[in-house]
PDB file of C-alpha atoms and ligand atoms in Angstrom:
ATOM      1  CA  UNK A   7     -69.908 -50.612  -9.979  1.00 47.00           C
ATOM      2  CA  UNK A   8     -72.503 -49.940 -12.663  1.00 48.00           C
ATOM      3  CA  UNK A   9     -73.842 -46.779 -10.971  1.00 49.00           C
ATOM      4  CA  UNK A  10     -71.033 -44.348 -11.854  1.00 48.00           C
ATOM      5  CA  UNK A  11     -69.112 -43.852 -15.045  1.00 53.00           C
ATOM      6  CA  UNK A  12     -67.073 -47.041 -14.748  1.00 61.00           C
ATOM      7  CA  UNK A  13     -64.426 -45.362 -12.584  1.00 72.00           C
ATOM      8  CA  UNK A  14     -62.741 -47.603 -10.109  1.00 88.00           C
ATOM      9  CA  UNK A  15     -64.286 -47.298  -6.644  1.00 92.00           C
ATOM     10  CA  UNK A  16     -63.239 -48.284  -3.174  1.00 92.00           C
ATOM     11  CA  UNK A  17     -64.797 -48.096   0.251  1.00 93.00           C
ATOM     12  CA  UNK A  18     -63.608 -45.343   2.554  1.00 92.00           C
ATOM     13  CA  UNK A  19     -61.800 -46.899   5.514  1.00 90.00           C
ATOM     14  CA  UNK A  20     -63.318 -44.238   7.757  1.00 91.00           C
ATOM     15  CA  UNK A  21     -66.974 -44.031   6.844  1.00 96.00           C
ATOM     16  CA  UNK A  22     -67.329 -47.054   4.546  1.00 94.00           C
ATOM     17  CA  UNK A  23     -68.987 -45.227   1.682  1.00 95.00           C
ATOM     18  CA  UNK A  24     -67.893 -45.700  -1.898  1.00 94.00           C
ATOM     19  CA  UNK A  25     -65.429 -43.092  -3.174  1.00 93.00           C
ATOM     20  CA  UNK A  26     -63.169 -42.763  -6.199  1.00 91.00           C
ATOM     21  CA  UNK A  27     -60.155 -45.088  -6.187  1.00 89.00           C
ATOM     22  CA  UNK A  28     -57.649 -42.270  -6.535  1.00 88.00           C
ATOM     23  CA  UNK A  29     -59.469 -39.797  -4.245  1.00 89.00           C
ATOM     24  CA  UNK A  30     -57.107 -37.952  -1.980  1.00 89.00           C
ATOM     25  CA  UNK A  31     -59.809 -36.965   0.464  1.00 91.00           C
ATOM     26  CA  UNK A  32     -63.104 -38.739   1.169  1.00 93.00           C
ATOM     27  CA  UNK A  33     -65.946 -36.559  -0.115  1.00 92.00           C
ATOM     28  CA  UNK A  34     -68.267 -37.785   2.575  1.00 95.00           C
ATOM     29  CA  UNK A  35     -66.324 -37.765   5.844  1.00 95.00           C
ATOM     30  CA  UNK A  36     -63.155 -35.815   4.811  1.00 92.00           C
ATOM     31  CA  UNK A  37     -60.774 -38.721   5.663  1.00 90.00           C
ATOM     32  CA  UNK A  38     -57.377 -37.729   4.205  1.00 88.00           C
ATOM     33  CA  UNK A  39     -55.647 -40.496   2.317  1.00 84.00           C
ATOM     34  CA  UNK A  40     -52.598 -38.395   1.446  1.00 82.00           C
ATOM     35  CA  UNK A  41     -51.119 -38.986   4.880  1.00 64.00           C
ATOM     36  CA  UNK A  42     -51.215 -42.734   4.375  1.00 56.00           C
ATOM     37  CA  UNK A  43     -49.643 -42.370   0.859  1.00 54.00           C
ATOM     38  CA  UNK A  44     -46.365 -41.461   2.465  1.00 59.00           C
ATOM     39  CA  UNK A  45     -44.897 -44.789   3.604  1.00 63.00           C
ATOM     40  CA  UNK A  46     -43.089 -44.582   6.948  1.00 61.00           C
ATOM     41  CA  UNK A  47     -40.481 -47.064   5.686  1.00 61.00           C
ATOM     42  CA  UNK A  48     -37.131 -46.240   7.241  1.00 57.00           C
ATOM     43  CA  UNK A  49     -34.417 -46.145   4.594  1.00 56.00           C
ATOM     44  CA  UNK A  50     -30.841 -47.183   5.051  1.00 53.00           C
ATOM     45  CA  UNK A  51     -29.979 -43.724   6.314  1.00 57.00           C
ATOM     46  CA  UNK A  52     -29.662 -45.255   9.790  1.00 55.00           C
ATOM     47  CA  UNK A  53     -26.073 -46.178   9.032  1.00 73.00           C
ATOM     48  CA  UNK A  54     -24.815 -44.092  11.868  1.00 88.00           C
ATOM     49  CA  UNK A  55     -26.502 -46.307  14.453  1.00 90.00           C
ATOM     50  CA  UNK A  56     -24.077 -49.247  14.380  1.00 91.00           C
ATOM     51  CA  UNK A  57     -21.189 -46.717  14.507  1.00 93.00           C
ATOM     52  CA  UNK A  58     -22.620 -45.039  17.588  1.00 94.00           C
ATOM     53  CA  UNK A  59     -23.381 -48.481  19.073  1.00 94.00           C
ATOM     54  CA  UNK A  60     -19.817 -49.642  18.376  1.00 94.00           C
ATOM     55  CA  UNK A  61     -18.375 -46.495  20.077  1.00 95.00           C
ATOM     56  CA  UNK A  62     -20.550 -47.126  23.121  1.00 94.00           C
ATOM     57  CA  UNK A  63     -19.384 -50.774  23.195  1.00 94.00           C
ATOM     58  CA  UNK A  64     -15.777 -49.621  22.955  1.00 94.00           C
ATOM     59  CA  UNK A  65     -16.354 -47.304  25.938  1.00 93.00           C
ATOM     60  CA  UNK A  66     -17.963 -50.172  27.799  1.00 92.00           C
ATOM     61  CA  UNK A  67     -15.057 -52.484  27.095  1.00 94.00           C
ATOM     62  CA  UNK A  68     -12.702 -49.973  28.750  1.00 92.00           C
ATOM     63  CA  UNK A  69     -14.185 -50.952  32.123  1.00 90.00           C
ATOM     64  CA  UNK A  70     -12.975 -54.543  31.510  1.00 91.00           C
ATOM     65  CA  UNK A  71      -9.492 -53.309  30.847  1.00 92.00           C
ATOM     66  CA  UNK A  72      -9.576 -51.109  33.937  1.00 93.00           C
ATOM     67  CA  UNK A  73     -10.892 -53.872  36.261  1.00 92.00           C
ATOM     68  CA  UNK A  74      -8.847 -56.646  34.635  1.00 91.00           C
ATOM     69  CA  UNK A  75      -5.703 -54.544  34.758  1.00 91.00           C
ATOM     70  CA  UNK A  76      -6.181 -53.676  38.351  1.00 91.00           C
ATOM     71  CA  UNK A  77      -6.864 -57.316  39.309  1.00 88.00           C
ATOM     72  CA  UNK A  78      -3.793 -58.542  37.350  1.00 86.00           C
ATOM     73  CA  UNK A  79      -1.618 -55.818  38.835  1.00 86.00           C
ATOM     74  CA  UNK A  80      -2.783 -56.322  42.430  1.00 85.00           C
ATOM     75  CA  UNK A  81      -2.573 -60.076  42.080  1.00 82.00           C
ATOM     76  CA  UNK A  82       1.024 -59.709  40.757  1.00 80.00           C
ATOM     77  CA  UNK A  83       1.862 -57.463  43.656  1.00 79.00           C
ATOM     78  CA  UNK A  84       0.584 -60.106  46.138  1.00 75.00           C
ATOM     79  CA  UNK A  85       2.387 -62.901  44.289  1.00 67.00           C
ATOM     80  CA  UNK A  86       5.344 -62.862  46.634  1.00 63.00           C
ATOM     81  CA  UNK A  87       3.256 -62.919  49.785  1.00 65.00           C
ATOM     82  CA  UNK A  88       0.506 -65.553  49.284  1.00 62.00           C
ATOM     83  CA  UNK A  89       1.163 -67.993  46.544  1.00 59.00           C
ATOM     84  CA  UNK A  90      -2.320 -69.604  46.313  1.00 62.00           C
ATOM     85  CA  UNK A  91      -4.793 -66.822  46.217  1.00 67.00           C
ATOM     86  CA  UNK A  92      -2.818 -64.290  44.264  1.00 75.00           C
ATOM     87  CA  UNK A  93      -2.529 -66.663  41.287  1.00 78.00           C
ATOM     88  CA  UNK A  94      -6.299 -66.836  41.184  1.00 84.00           C
ATOM     89  CA  UNK A  95      -6.560 -63.046  41.219  1.00 85.00           C
ATOM     90  CA  UNK A  96      -4.081 -62.709  38.379  1.00 86.00           C
ATOM     91  CA  UNK A  97      -5.926 -65.401  36.428  1.00 88.00           C
ATOM     92  CA  UNK A  98      -9.251 -63.634  36.904  1.00 90.00           C
ATOM     93  CA  UNK A  99      -7.648 -60.380  35.944  1.00 90.00           C
ATOM     94  CA  UNK A 100      -6.352 -61.915  32.677  1.00 92.00           C
ATOM     95  CA  UNK A 101      -9.772 -63.445  31.996  1.00 93.00           C
ATOM     96  CA  UNK A 102     -11.427 -60.075  32.512  1.00 93.00           C
ATOM     97  CA  UNK A 103      -8.809 -58.524  30.180  1.00 94.00           C
ATOM     98  CA  UNK A 104      -9.632 -61.110  27.518  1.00 95.00           C
ATOM     99  CA  UNK A 105     -13.371 -60.309  27.869  1.00 94.00           C
ATOM    100  CA  UNK A 106     -12.349 -56.699  27.323  1.00 94.00           C
ATOM    101  CA  UNK A 107     -10.472 -57.586  24.166  1.00 96.00           C
ATOM    102  CA  UNK A 108     -13.540 -59.490  22.838  1.00 96.00           C
ATOM    103  CA  UNK A 109     -15.795 -56.550  23.638  1.00 96.00           C
ATOM    104  CA  UNK A 110     -13.319 -54.152  22.099  1.00 96.00           C
ATOM    105  CA  UNK A 111     -13.237 -56.246  18.872  1.00 96.00           C
ATOM    106  CA  UNK A 112     -17.015 -56.306  18.892  1.00 96.00           C
ATOM    107  CA  UNK A 113     -17.115 -52.545  19.120  1.00 96.00           C
ATOM    108  CA  UNK A 114     -14.658 -52.186  16.211  1.00 95.00           C
ATOM    109  CA  UNK A 115     -16.608 -54.620  14.110  1.00 95.00           C
ATOM    110  CA  UNK A 116     -19.881 -52.696  14.845  1.00 95.00           C
ATOM    111  CA  UNK A 117     -18.231 -49.495  13.647  1.00 94.00           C
ATOM    112  CA  UNK A 118     -17.055 -51.222  10.483  1.00 93.00           C
ATOM    113  CA  UNK A 119     -20.462 -52.866  10.140  1.00 93.00           C
ATOM    114  CA  UNK A 120     -18.856 -56.261   9.787  1.00 92.00           C
ATOM    115  CA  UNK A 121     -19.270 -59.561  11.657  1.00 94.00           C
ATOM    116  CA  UNK A 122     -22.706 -58.858  13.184  1.00 95.00           C
ATOM    117  CA  UNK A 123     -22.373 -61.857  15.520  1.00 94.00           C
ATOM    118  CA  UNK A 124     -19.078 -60.621  16.966  1.00 94.00           C
ATOM    119  CA  UNK A 125     -20.553 -57.118  17.404  1.00 95.00           C
ATOM    120  CA  UNK A 126     -23.473 -58.599  19.316  1.00 95.00           C
ATOM    121  CA  UNK A 127     -21.174 -60.664  21.551  1.00 95.00           C
ATOM    122  CA  UNK A 128     -19.167 -57.503  22.340  1.00 95.00           C
ATOM    123  CA  UNK A 129     -22.380 -55.677  23.078  1.00 94.00           C
ATOM    124  CA  UNK A 130     -23.644 -58.477  25.367  1.00 94.00           C
ATOM    125  CA  UNK A 131     -20.312 -58.354  27.287  1.00 93.00           C
ATOM    126  CA  UNK A 132     -20.730 -54.671  28.072  1.00 92.00           C
ATOM    127  CA  UNK A 133     -24.366 -54.960  29.145  1.00 87.00           C
ATOM    128  CA  UNK A 134     -23.372 -54.188  32.776  1.00 84.00           C
ATOM    129  CA  UNK A 135     -22.753 -50.623  31.794  1.00 83.00           C
ATOM    130  CA  UNK A 136     -25.765 -48.578  30.603  1.00 87.00           C
ATOM    131  CA  UNK A 137     -23.839 -47.209  27.626  1.00 87.00           C
ATOM    132  CA  UNK A 138     -22.967 -50.712  26.597  1.00 89.00           C
ATOM    133  CA  UNK A 139     -26.642 -51.729  26.784  1.00 91.00           C
ATOM    134  CA  UNK A 140     -27.641 -48.847  24.596  1.00 93.00           C
ATOM    135  CA  UNK A 141     -24.788 -49.744  22.201  1.00 94.00           C
ATOM    136  CA  UNK A 142     -26.016 -53.332  22.000  1.00 94.00           C
ATOM    137  CA  UNK A 143     -29.551 -52.192  21.209  1.00 94.00           C
ATOM    138  CA  UNK A 144     -28.283 -49.801  18.498  1.00 93.00           C
ATOM    139  CA  UNK A 145     -26.237 -52.577  16.922  1.00 93.00           C
ATOM    140  CA  UNK A 146     -29.060 -55.147  17.262  1.00 93.00           C
ATOM    141  CA  UNK A 147     -31.643 -52.927  15.460  1.00 92.00           C
ATOM    142  CA  UNK A 148     -29.347 -52.035  12.599  1.00 91.00           C
ATOM    143  CA  UNK A 149     -28.635 -55.683  11.625  1.00 90.00           C
ATOM    144  CA  UNK A 150     -29.527 -54.968   8.013  1.00 88.00           C
ATOM    145  CA  UNK A 151     -26.634 -52.566   7.550  1.00 88.00           C
ATOM    146  CA  UNK A 152     -24.102 -55.194   8.489  1.00 90.00           C
ATOM    147  CA  UNK A 153     -22.225 -57.007   5.744  1.00 81.00           C
ATOM    148  CA  UNK A 154     -22.247 -60.383   7.478  1.00 60.00           C
TER     149      UNK A 154
HETATM  150 ZN1   ZN B  25     -65.211 -41.441   4.321  1.00 73.62          ZN
END
């Protein structure tokens, strides 16, 4: 402290020697502090991520509509033949369709960056598809850009 002209000093993180507080480069070992000056803080420019995630969740929800629709349709076609089993197939088809609606809503909410919880539920529902899983991750990591 008393050795130099009263200038603030700090220890170099690389070599440990005392250097000027505002030095850009360590005069002893050449450690460059300017690189660390630039903070790698991601700004809110990642606003496209929940939108992309929402679209992927929407695509994933289409599978539910396809499967649910097929089940309901085939169950309805069998309705006249076997009363017991066909009703179960129709019921399952409607259930799958409902899951598709929830996933669809989740995808729409993700695109609008509203109702983070619903968007996550929609994303979880479409995990079986790879696109849906990616969509869920994209939505989950961009929680901060959601309104609520
Ligand atoms: Zn140094």
